[in-house]
Short mmCIF file of N, CA and C in Angstrom, two decimals:
data_model
loop_
_atom_site.label_atom_id
_atom_site.label_comp_id
_atom_site.label_asym_id
_atom_site.label_seq_id
_atom_site.Cartn_x
_atom_site.Cartn_y
_atom_site.Cartn_z
N MET A 1 106.04 108.04 111.71
CA MET A 1 105.45 109.20 110.49
C MET A 1 107.14 110.55 111.14
N THR A 2 107.17 111.06 110.58
CA THR A 2 108.23 112.04 110.18
C THR A 2 107.54 113.52 109.85
N ALA A 3 107.79 114.84 111.05
CA ALA A 3 107.89 115.69 110.75
C ALA A 3 108.90 115.93 109.99
N ALA A 4 108.69 117.45 109.26
CA ALA A 4 109.22 118.18 109.16
C ALA A 4 109.53 119.20 110.09
N SER A 5 111.44 119.78 109.85
CA SER A 5 112.12 120.70 110.88
C SER A 5 110.86 122.19 111.46
N THR A 6 110.42 122.48 110.02
CA THR A 6 109.89 123.81 110.65
C THR A 6 108.39 123.96 110.58
N PRO A 7 107.56 124.48 110.65
CA PRO A 7 105.76 124.89 110.29
C PRO A 7 106.07 124.81 108.85
N GLU A 8 106.57 125.65 108.44
CA GLU A 8 106.25 126.42 106.91
C GLU A 8 107.16 124.65 105.99
N LEU A 9 108.20 124.11 106.34
CA LEU A 9 107.88 122.98 105.79
C LEU A 9 107.18 121.40 105.96
N GLU A 10 106.55 122.17 107.61
CA GLU A 10 105.59 120.78 107.97
C GLU A 10 103.73 121.21 106.99
N ALA A 11 103.95 122.17 107.34
CA ALA A 11 102.83 122.81 106.40
C ALA A 11 103.25 122.46 104.36
N ASP A 12 104.32 122.44 104.03
CA ASP A 12 104.31 121.71 102.95
C ASP A 12 104.47 120.20 102.40
N ARG A 13 104.58 119.35 103.88
CA ARG A 13 104.84 118.13 104.18
C ARG A 13 103.41 117.52 103.97
N GLN A 14 102.58 118.61 104.54
CA GLN A 14 100.61 117.66 105.12
C GLN A 14 99.90 118.28 103.27
N SER A 15 100.28 118.77 102.85
CA SER A 15 100.07 119.66 101.54
C SER A 15 100.10 118.61 99.73
N LEU A 16 101.90 118.33 100.28
CA LEU A 16 102.36 116.81 99.60
C LEU A 16 101.31 116.13 99.91
N ILE A 17 101.00 115.30 100.79
CA ILE A 17 100.53 114.73 101.65
C ILE A 17 98.87 114.11 101.00
N ALA A 18 98.85 115.72 101.06
CA ALA A 18 96.70 115.77 100.60
C ALA A 18 96.99 115.57 99.44
N LEU A 19 97.57 115.95 97.89
CA LEU A 19 98.31 115.77 96.92
C LEU A 19 98.82 114.31 96.02
N ILE A 20 98.79 113.08 97.26
CA ILE A 20 100.17 112.31 96.93
C ILE A 20 98.75 111.00 97.46
N GLY A 21 97.41 111.80 98.15
CA GLY A 21 96.62 111.28 98.36
C GLY A 21 95.24 111.16 97.37
N ALA A 22 94.61 112.40 96.91
CA ALA A 22 94.35 112.90 95.72
C ALA A 22 94.18 112.38 94.77
N GLU A 23 96.18 112.47 94.11
CA GLU A 23 95.91 112.35 92.40
C GLU A 23 97.48 111.47 92.48
N ALA A 24 97.50 111.14 92.95
CA ALA A 24 99.19 110.06 92.53
C ALA A 24 98.51 108.33 93.24
N VAL A 25 97.53 108.48 93.95
CA VAL A 25 97.54 106.60 95.14
C VAL A 25 96.73 105.96 94.02
N PHE A 26 96.70 105.24 93.48
CA PHE A 26 95.61 104.42 92.71
C PHE A 26 95.09 102.78 93.33
N HIS A 27 93.72 102.80 92.82
CA HIS A 27 93.83 101.35 92.70
C HIS A 27 92.89 100.69 92.28
N GLY A 28 93.66 99.22 92.13
CA GLY A 28 93.77 98.14 91.67
C GLY A 28 94.90 96.86 91.82
N ASP A 29 94.74 96.16 90.71
CA ASP A 29 95.91 95.92 90.77
C ASP A 29 97.50 95.61 89.31
N PHE A 30 98.30 95.98 90.84
CA PHE A 30 99.06 96.13 89.92
C PHE A 30 100.61 95.42 90.42
N THR A 31 101.72 95.61 89.71
CA THR A 31 102.09 94.48 89.78
C THR A 31 103.71 96.03 89.90
N LEU A 32 104.57 95.64 91.02
CA LEU A 32 105.45 96.98 90.89
C LEU A 32 106.67 96.91 90.65
N SER A 33 108.00 97.42 90.59
CA SER A 33 109.43 97.51 89.75
C SER A 33 110.04 95.86 90.71
N SER A 34 110.17 96.12 91.64
CA SER A 34 109.64 94.49 92.12
C SER A 34 109.54 93.42 91.57
N GLY A 35 108.66 93.37 91.12
CA GLY A 35 107.96 92.49 90.82
C GLY A 35 107.01 92.43 91.28
N LYS A 36 106.77 92.81 92.79
CA LYS A 36 105.42 92.36 93.63
C LYS A 36 104.05 92.71 93.23
N LYS A 37 103.43 92.23 94.33
CA LYS A 37 101.81 92.59 93.33
C LYS A 37 100.88 93.82 94.76
N ALA A 38 100.60 94.15 93.98
CA ALA A 38 100.15 95.07 95.32
C ALA A 38 98.49 95.32 94.56
N SER A 39 97.92 95.67 95.80
CA SER A 39 96.67 96.28 95.26
C SER A 39 96.19 97.92 95.35
N TYR A 40 97.63 98.94 95.73
CA TYR A 40 97.00 99.99 95.11
C TYR A 40 98.97 99.88 94.48
N TYR A 41 98.54 101.72 94.13
CA TYR A 41 100.37 101.95 93.02
C TYR A 41 100.16 103.39 93.54
N VAL A 42 101.56 103.65 94.49
CA VAL A 42 101.88 105.60 94.50
C VAL A 42 102.72 105.21 92.66
N ASP A 43 102.54 106.92 92.65
CA ASP A 43 102.51 107.63 91.54
C ASP A 43 103.28 108.26 91.55
N MET A 44 104.42 108.28 92.58
CA MET A 44 105.60 109.94 92.43
C MET A 44 105.25 110.14 91.38
N ARG A 45 105.71 109.86 90.48
CA ARG A 45 105.94 110.50 88.88
C ARG A 45 105.44 111.36 88.41
N LYS A 46 103.54 110.94 88.72
CA LYS A 46 103.03 112.24 88.36
C LYS A 46 103.22 113.57 89.27
N LEU A 47 103.48 113.66 90.49
CA LEU A 47 103.29 114.83 91.29
C LEU A 47 105.82 115.37 90.55
N THR A 48 106.16 114.07 91.36
CA THR A 48 107.61 115.18 90.94
C THR A 48 107.65 115.57 89.74
N LEU A 49 107.02 115.78 88.96
CA LEU A 49 106.75 116.76 87.26
C LEU A 49 105.65 117.43 87.37
N ASP A 50 105.64 117.32 88.45
CA ASP A 50 103.66 118.48 88.08
C ASP A 50 104.58 120.39 89.23
N HIS A 51 104.08 120.92 88.61
CA HIS A 51 104.37 123.24 89.09
C HIS A 51 103.93 122.56 90.74
N ARG A 52 103.11 121.94 91.15
CA ARG A 52 102.23 122.31 92.27
C ARG A 52 103.36 122.21 93.69
N ALA A 53 103.97 120.30 93.59
CA ALA A 53 104.23 119.20 93.82
C ALA A 53 105.73 119.08 93.91
N ALA A 54 106.64 119.29 92.97
CA ALA A 54 108.08 119.88 92.95
C ALA A 54 108.81 120.89 94.10
N PRO A 55 107.96 121.34 93.69
CA PRO A 55 109.08 122.86 94.64
C PRO A 55 108.94 121.97 96.49
N ALA A 56 107.60 121.93 96.70
CA ALA A 56 107.92 121.51 98.63
C ALA A 56 108.71 120.48 98.20
N ILE A 57 109.02 119.68 97.34
CA ILE A 57 109.26 117.86 97.24
C ILE A 57 111.17 118.22 97.34
N GLY A 58 111.30 119.37 97.22
CA GLY A 58 112.76 119.97 96.84
C GLY A 58 112.94 120.22 98.16
N ARG A 59 112.00 121.53 99.31
CA ARG A 59 112.21 121.68 100.31
C ARG A 59 112.60 120.47 101.21
N LEU A 60 111.63 119.61 101.14
CA LEU A 60 111.07 118.34 102.03
C LEU A 60 112.38 117.82 101.74
N MET A 61 112.43 117.06 100.59
CA MET A 61 113.98 116.09 100.65
C MET A 61 115.33 116.97 101.68
N LEU A 62 115.50 118.52 100.84
CA LEU A 62 116.92 119.17 101.13
C LEU A 62 116.35 119.31 103.20
N ASP A 63 115.40 119.11 103.70
CA ASP A 63 115.29 119.84 105.14
C ASP A 63 115.24 117.84 105.52
N LEU A 64 114.83 116.92 105.03
CA LEU A 64 115.40 115.70 105.25
C LEU A 64 117.15 115.41 105.10
N ILE A 65 117.50 115.73 103.91
CA ILE A 65 119.09 115.12 104.30
C ILE A 65 120.34 116.53 104.84
N ALA A 66 119.15 117.46 105.56
CA ALA A 66 120.08 119.20 105.82
C ALA A 66 120.36 118.53 106.97
N ASP A 67 120.67 117.47 107.88
CA ASP A 67 122.28 116.88 109.03
C ASP A 67 122.71 115.97 108.78
N ILE A 68 123.47 115.95 106.94
CA ILE A 68 123.81 115.09 107.31
C ILE A 68 124.67 115.46 106.37
N PRO A 69 126.41 115.93 107.12
CA PRO A 69 127.66 116.57 107.16
C PRO A 69 127.73 116.37 105.55
N ASP A 70 128.83 117.69 104.43
CA ASP A 70 129.42 117.46 103.85
C ASP A 70 128.75 116.82 102.21
N VAL A 71 127.49 116.82 102.49
CA VAL A 71 126.81 116.58 101.05
C VAL A 71 127.18 116.94 100.06
N ALA A 72 127.64 116.62 98.75
CA ALA A 72 127.92 117.54 97.39
C ALA A 72 126.77 117.61 96.63
N SER A 73 126.41 116.21 96.34
CA SER A 73 125.70 115.96 95.46
C SER A 73 124.12 115.17 95.91
N VAL A 74 123.74 114.55 95.06
CA VAL A 74 122.07 113.84 95.34
C VAL A 74 121.68 113.09 94.05
N GLY A 75 121.30 112.27 94.20
CA GLY A 75 120.60 112.16 92.81
C GLY A 75 120.26 110.59 92.86
N GLY A 76 119.88 109.78 91.60
CA GLY A 76 119.49 108.42 91.61
C GLY A 76 119.47 107.94 90.45
N LEU A 77 118.79 106.72 90.55
CA LEU A 77 118.29 105.93 89.32
C LEU A 77 117.49 106.34 88.87
N THR A 78 117.89 106.62 86.83
CA THR A 78 117.10 107.58 86.41
C THR A 78 115.66 106.37 86.17
N LEU A 79 114.63 106.59 86.24
CA LEU A 79 113.97 108.41 85.91
C LEU A 79 113.64 108.64 86.45
N GLY A 80 112.82 107.84 88.05
CA GLY A 80 112.29 108.49 88.87
C GLY A 80 113.10 109.73 90.08
N ALA A 81 114.27 109.20 90.12
CA ALA A 81 115.08 110.05 90.83
C ALA A 81 115.60 111.23 89.94
N ASP A 82 115.66 111.56 88.34
CA ASP A 82 115.50 113.09 88.00
C ASP A 82 115.50 113.77 88.46
N PRO A 83 113.17 113.90 88.24
CA PRO A 83 113.19 115.57 88.81
C PRO A 83 113.32 115.45 90.20
N ILE A 84 113.49 114.82 91.14
CA ILE A 84 113.67 114.77 92.45
C ILE A 84 115.12 115.76 93.26
N ALA A 85 115.88 115.10 91.90
CA ALA A 85 117.74 115.74 92.28
C ALA A 85 117.70 116.99 92.18
N ASN A 86 116.73 117.43 90.44
CA ASN A 86 116.35 118.63 90.44
C ASN A 86 115.67 119.41 91.20
N ALA A 87 115.24 118.81 91.56
CA ALA A 87 114.07 120.01 92.60
C ALA A 87 114.79 120.29 93.53
N VAL A 88 115.88 119.64 94.18
CA VAL A 88 116.16 119.40 95.33
C VAL A 88 117.66 120.32 94.90
N MET A 89 118.49 120.53 93.93
CA MET A 89 119.62 120.88 93.43
C MET A 89 118.87 122.57 93.66
N HIS A 90 117.56 123.18 92.72
CA HIS A 90 116.72 124.58 92.77
C HIS A 90 116.85 124.76 93.69
N GLU A 91 116.00 124.18 94.97
CA GLU A 91 116.02 124.80 96.55
C GLU A 91 117.93 124.35 96.86
N SER A 92 118.79 123.91 97.22
CA SER A 92 119.72 123.98 97.69
C SER A 92 120.12 125.66 96.96
N VAL A 93 120.12 125.97 95.82
CA VAL A 93 120.60 127.35 96.00
C VAL A 93 120.02 128.09 96.67
N ARG A 94 118.61 128.14 96.42
CA ARG A 94 118.12 129.05 97.04
C ARG A 94 118.63 129.57 97.89
N THR A 95 118.58 128.30 99.05
CA THR A 95 118.26 128.14 100.22
C THR A 95 120.39 128.51 100.93
N GLY A 96 121.30 128.79 99.38
CA GLY A 96 122.58 129.51 99.77
C GLY A 96 123.52 127.81 99.74
N ARG A 97 123.04 126.50 100.13
CA ARG A 97 123.49 125.10 100.43
C ARG A 97 124.17 124.52 98.70
N PRO A 98 124.07 124.80 98.35
CA PRO A 98 124.21 124.25 97.22
C PRO A 98 124.93 122.43 96.92
N LEU A 99 123.98 122.02 96.08
CA LEU A 99 124.24 120.81 96.14
C LEU A 99 124.39 120.19 94.23
N ASP A 100 125.59 119.89 93.81
CA ASP A 100 125.04 119.30 92.27
C ASP A 100 124.17 117.77 92.57
N ALA A 101 123.82 117.87 91.34
CA ALA A 101 123.23 116.56 91.15
C ALA A 101 123.55 115.15 89.98
N PHE A 102 123.49 114.13 90.11
CA PHE A 102 123.09 113.41 89.74
C PHE A 102 122.21 112.21 88.58
N VAL A 103 122.79 111.51 87.74
CA VAL A 103 122.36 110.83 86.80
C VAL A 103 122.80 109.55 87.00
N VAL A 104 121.92 108.00 87.57
CA VAL A 104 121.81 106.59 87.73
C VAL A 104 121.77 106.49 86.53
N ARG A 105 122.30 106.25 84.67
CA ARG A 105 121.60 105.27 84.07
C ARG A 105 121.19 103.71 84.97
N LYS A 106 120.66 102.70 84.00
CA LYS A 106 120.19 101.76 84.51
C LYS A 106 121.14 100.66 84.63
N GLU A 107 122.41 100.94 82.62
CA GLU A 107 123.27 100.17 82.85
C GLU A 107 124.53 101.61 81.53
N PRO A 108 125.78 101.07 81.78
CA PRO A 108 126.48 102.44 81.25
C PRO A 108 126.08 102.32 79.58
N LYS A 109 126.43 103.73 79.01
CA LYS A 109 125.75 104.12 77.88
C LYS A 109 127.71 102.83 77.34
N ASP A 110 126.40 102.57 75.53
CA ASP A 110 127.34 101.55 75.07
C ASP A 110 128.42 103.09 73.89
N HIS A 111 128.02 103.80 73.97
CA HIS A 111 128.56 105.21 72.57
C HIS A 111 129.27 105.95 73.94
N GLY A 112 129.81 107.50 73.47
CA GLY A 112 130.31 108.09 73.77
C GLY A 112 131.71 107.91 74.64
N ARG A 113 131.05 108.06 76.11
CA ARG A 113 131.83 108.23 77.16
C ARG A 113 131.95 106.62 77.73
N GLY A 114 130.52 106.27 77.35
CA GLY A 114 130.17 105.33 78.02
C GLY A 114 130.04 105.13 80.01
N ARG A 115 129.46 106.36 80.34
CA ARG A 115 129.45 106.97 81.53
C ARG A 115 128.03 106.08 81.75
N GLN A 116 128.07 106.42 83.30
CA GLN A 116 126.79 104.70 84.09
C GLN A 116 126.05 106.56 84.54
N ILE A 117 127.61 107.09 84.73
CA ILE A 117 126.48 108.33 85.93
C ILE A 117 126.49 109.96 85.29
N GLU A 118 125.93 110.14 84.91
CA GLU A 118 125.45 111.37 84.42
C GLU A 118 125.84 112.77 85.78
N GLY A 119 126.16 113.62 84.99
CA GLY A 119 126.00 115.14 85.82
C GLY A 119 127.28 115.36 86.83
N ALA A 120 126.88 115.30 88.37
CA ALA A 120 128.30 115.73 88.90
C ALA A 120 128.95 114.47 89.02
N ASP A 121 130.80 114.90 88.93
CA ASP A 121 131.67 113.99 89.08
C ASP A 121 131.41 113.73 90.65
N VAL A 122 130.82 112.27 91.28
CA VAL A 122 130.58 111.82 91.96
C VAL A 122 132.59 111.39 93.31
N ALA A 123 133.59 110.76 91.78
CA ALA A 123 134.77 110.42 92.62
C ALA A 123 135.17 111.19 94.11
N GLY A 124 134.87 110.37 95.27
CA GLY A 124 136.07 110.97 96.58
C GLY A 124 134.70 111.95 96.68
N LYS A 125 133.29 112.03 96.69
CA LYS A 125 132.48 112.94 97.11
C LYS A 125 131.77 112.36 97.94
N ARG A 126 131.13 112.94 99.16
CA ARG A 126 129.47 112.67 100.17
C ARG A 126 128.19 112.60 99.01
N VAL A 127 127.84 111.72 98.43
CA VAL A 127 126.30 111.73 97.76
C VAL A 127 125.57 111.29 98.68
N VAL A 128 123.90 111.51 98.42
CA VAL A 128 122.98 111.31 99.12
C VAL A 128 121.92 110.13 97.78
N VAL A 129 121.12 108.81 97.89
CA VAL A 129 120.51 108.78 97.12
C VAL A 129 119.05 109.09 96.79
N LEU A 130 118.59 109.15 96.06
CA LEU A 130 117.02 109.71 96.16
C LEU A 130 116.31 108.25 95.58
N GLU A 131 115.04 108.74 95.90
CA GLU A 131 113.79 107.96 95.15
C GLU A 131 112.88 108.30 95.32
N ASP A 132 111.57 107.80 94.23
CA ASP A 132 110.17 108.56 95.16
C ASP A 132 109.70 107.78 95.28
N THR A 133 108.90 106.37 95.62
CA THR A 133 108.75 105.69 96.32
C THR A 133 109.93 103.84 96.60
N SER A 134 110.07 103.24 97.47
CA SER A 134 110.60 102.22 97.00
C SER A 134 109.62 101.27 97.52
N THR A 135 109.63 100.40 98.32
CA THR A 135 109.31 98.97 98.32
C THR A 135 110.02 98.18 98.67
N THR A 136 110.97 97.31 97.53
CA THR A 136 112.05 96.72 98.15
C THR A 136 113.48 97.52 98.65
N GLY A 137 113.81 98.24 97.79
CA GLY A 137 115.62 99.22 98.02
C GLY A 137 116.08 98.91 97.09
N GLN A 138 115.57 98.05 95.88
CA GLN A 138 116.41 97.65 95.50
C GLN A 138 116.62 98.24 93.97
N SER A 139 116.06 99.34 93.59
CA SER A 139 116.49 100.19 92.40
C SER A 139 117.54 101.25 93.35
N ALA A 140 117.32 101.86 94.75
CA ALA A 140 118.07 102.68 95.32
C ALA A 140 119.77 101.98 95.24
N LEU A 141 119.77 100.42 95.65
CA LEU A 141 121.24 99.66 95.87
C LEU A 141 121.58 99.66 94.63
N LYS A 142 120.51 99.42 92.84
CA LYS A 142 121.49 99.61 92.05
C LYS A 142 122.23 100.47 91.99
N ALA A 143 121.11 101.85 92.63
CA ALA A 143 122.11 102.80 91.90
C ALA A 143 123.08 103.47 93.27
N VAL A 144 123.56 102.91 93.71
CA VAL A 144 124.38 102.67 94.58
C VAL A 144 125.73 102.39 95.05
N GLU A 145 124.95 101.36 94.18
CA GLU A 145 126.62 100.11 93.41
C GLU A 145 127.56 100.74 92.28
N ALA A 146 126.24 101.34 91.30
CA ALA A 146 126.71 102.18 90.08
C ALA A 146 127.88 103.19 91.03
N LEU A 147 127.47 103.88 91.99
CA LEU A 147 128.34 105.32 92.80
C LEU A 147 129.37 104.56 92.99
N ARG A 148 129.22 103.81 94.20
CA ARG A 148 130.83 102.82 94.53
C ARG A 148 131.48 102.79 94.03
N ARG A 149 131.28 101.49 92.74
CA ARG A 149 132.43 101.88 91.81
C ARG A 149 132.61 103.38 90.80
N GLU A 150 132.18 103.82 91.05
CA GLU A 150 133.15 105.46 90.68
C GLU A 150 133.41 105.69 91.50
N GLY A 151 134.03 105.42 93.08
CA GLY A 151 134.01 106.16 93.84
C GLY A 151 133.39 106.70 94.83
N ALA A 152 132.64 106.84 94.83
CA ALA A 152 131.16 108.15 95.35
C ALA A 152 131.91 107.48 96.63
N ASP A 153 131.38 107.89 97.86
CA ASP A 153 130.59 107.75 98.96
C ASP A 153 129.51 107.72 99.14
N VAL A 154 128.74 106.89 99.48
CA VAL A 154 126.82 107.37 99.79
C VAL A 154 127.20 106.78 101.22
N VAL A 155 126.03 107.62 101.22
CA VAL A 155 125.66 108.11 102.85
C VAL A 155 124.42 107.86 103.17
N ALA A 156 123.66 108.10 102.12
CA ALA A 156 121.80 107.65 102.88
C ALA A 156 121.54 107.43 101.72
N VAL A 157 120.19 107.01 101.66
CA VAL A 157 118.89 106.93 100.80
C VAL A 157 117.72 108.12 101.14
N ALA A 158 116.93 108.52 100.04
CA ALA A 158 116.04 109.71 101.24
C ALA A 158 114.81 108.99 100.26
N VAL A 159 113.40 108.66 100.91
CA VAL A 159 113.12 108.20 99.80
C VAL A 159 111.35 109.44 100.00
N ILE A 160 110.64 109.75 99.20
CA ILE A 160 109.80 110.80 99.06
C ILE A 160 108.31 110.32 100.58
N VAL A 161 108.18 108.44 100.00
CA VAL A 161 107.54 107.65 99.90
C VAL A 161 108.11 106.48 100.77
N ASP A 162 107.74 106.07 101.70
CA ASP A 162 108.50 104.85 102.37
C ASP A 162 106.94 103.65 101.90
N ARG A 163 106.86 102.85 101.51
CA ARG A 163 106.19 101.60 101.20
C ARG A 163 106.03 100.94 102.42
N LYS A 164 107.05 101.03 103.40
CA LYS A 164 107.42 99.78 104.73
C LYS A 164 107.23 98.61 104.31
N THR A 165 107.84 97.91 103.28
CA THR A 165 107.87 96.94 102.62
C THR A 165 109.59 96.32 102.55
N GLY A 166 110.37 96.41 103.36
CA GLY A 166 111.43 96.10 103.77
C GLY A 166 112.80 96.91 103.32
N ALA A 167 112.34 97.73 102.49
CA ALA A 167 112.89 98.65 101.51
C ALA A 167 114.06 99.47 102.77
N GLN A 168 114.02 99.73 103.72
CA GLN A 168 114.46 100.28 104.71
C GLN A 168 115.49 99.55 105.41
N ALA A 169 115.19 98.60 105.87
CA ALA A 169 116.02 97.32 106.57
C ALA A 169 117.40 96.73 105.18
N ALA A 170 117.09 96.77 103.80
CA ALA A 170 117.39 96.82 103.22
C ALA A 170 119.09 97.41 102.61
N VAL A 171 118.50 98.60 102.75
CA VAL A 171 119.32 99.53 102.95
C VAL A 171 120.49 100.08 103.71
N GLU A 172 119.36 100.15 104.98
CA GLU A 172 120.47 98.98 106.51
C GLU A 172 121.39 98.67 106.29
N ALA A 173 121.06 97.25 106.13
CA ALA A 173 122.08 96.02 105.70
C ALA A 173 123.44 96.62 104.11
N GLU A 174 123.31 98.14 103.92
CA GLU A 174 124.57 98.09 103.48
C GLU A 174 125.34 98.90 103.92
N GLY A 175 124.87 98.98 104.99
CA GLY A 175 125.69 100.33 105.97
C GLY A 175 125.02 101.86 105.81
N LEU A 176 123.95 102.39 105.34
CA LEU A 176 123.42 104.05 104.53
C LEU A 176 122.41 104.03 105.30
N ARG A 177 122.60 105.13 106.07
CA ARG A 177 121.22 105.50 106.22
C ARG A 177 119.67 106.40 105.45
N TRP A 178 119.03 105.48 106.16
CA TRP A 178 117.68 105.52 105.50
C TRP A 178 117.31 106.27 105.89
N LEU A 179 115.79 107.39 105.31
CA LEU A 179 115.32 109.16 105.70
C LEU A 179 114.23 108.16 104.79
N ALA A 180 112.79 108.99 104.82
CA ALA A 180 111.71 108.81 104.78
C ALA A 180 110.68 110.78 105.10
N ALA A 181 109.90 111.16 104.00
CA ALA A 181 109.13 112.24 104.42
C ALA A 181 108.01 111.71 104.88
N ILE A 182 107.58 111.10 103.79
CA ILE A 182 106.64 110.27 104.14
C ILE A 182 106.25 109.04 104.08
N ASP A 183 105.43 107.82 105.03
CA ASP A 183 105.24 107.34 104.67
C ASP A 183 103.99 106.56 104.63
N LEU A 184 103.20 105.11 104.89
CA LEU A 184 102.49 104.76 104.97
C LEU A 184 100.79 105.64 105.92
N ASP A 185 101.41 105.24 106.83
CA ASP A 185 100.81 106.08 107.46
C ASP A 185 100.69 107.53 107.26
N ASP A 186 101.10 108.09 106.60
CA ASP A 186 100.58 109.50 106.38
C ASP A 186 99.24 109.12 105.22
N LEU A 187 99.20 108.41 105.11
CA LEU A 187 98.50 107.85 103.00
C LEU A 187 97.41 107.76 103.33
N GLY A 188 97.42 106.94 104.57
CA GLY A 188 96.12 105.99 105.28
C GLY A 188 96.07 104.89 104.86
N LEU A 189 97.15 104.30 104.56
CA LEU A 189 97.43 102.98 103.75
C LEU A 189 97.58 102.05 104.24
N ALA A 190 97.60 101.26 104.67
CA ALA A 190 98.52 100.37 104.27
C ALA A 190 99.34 99.06 104.08
N PRO A 191 100.96 98.88 104.24
CA PRO A 191 101.81 98.22 103.72
C PRO A 191 101.19 96.32 103.37
N GLN A 192 101.39 96.34 102.51
CA GLN A 192 101.48 95.56 100.71
C GLN A 192 102.80 94.65 100.39
#
């Protein structure tokens, strides 16, 4: 379990945990993006795009990365990271520590400028990759790979919900810091 840095942020975290438990955990037979089978699915897009949760997500994720020096921007693999990056960007402006956001396409565009990374210029900048939830870490690492090709200094991967199924080890094996706002213990779920 990770606690937020202030009582107010911890209250946000507890509210988000309650919302996730009530509205974003689905039980049944699921295939995750990693290809793994699961008996429950944590659908964070339901909440990262919800007006009740998005502001708290921005505050919590900004708090999670607050001690990493000189971060210029945040983002990750589209679609899961997009609303998180926007929430963090808006919260960072509100707190006077502005960060830009970027989006990593799954593949470079085949038209226009042919870019794979949209938004903030990442070359030579310290960046954090964001994810809604992670099982194996492969989506985050795909974003890391694209960012490194563009000259970014990727310093961490930060997720809202850690499924505790190997993503942390995979990310740390790449020399990156792993940060999670909420884990399965917080949600009363077992790793699978």
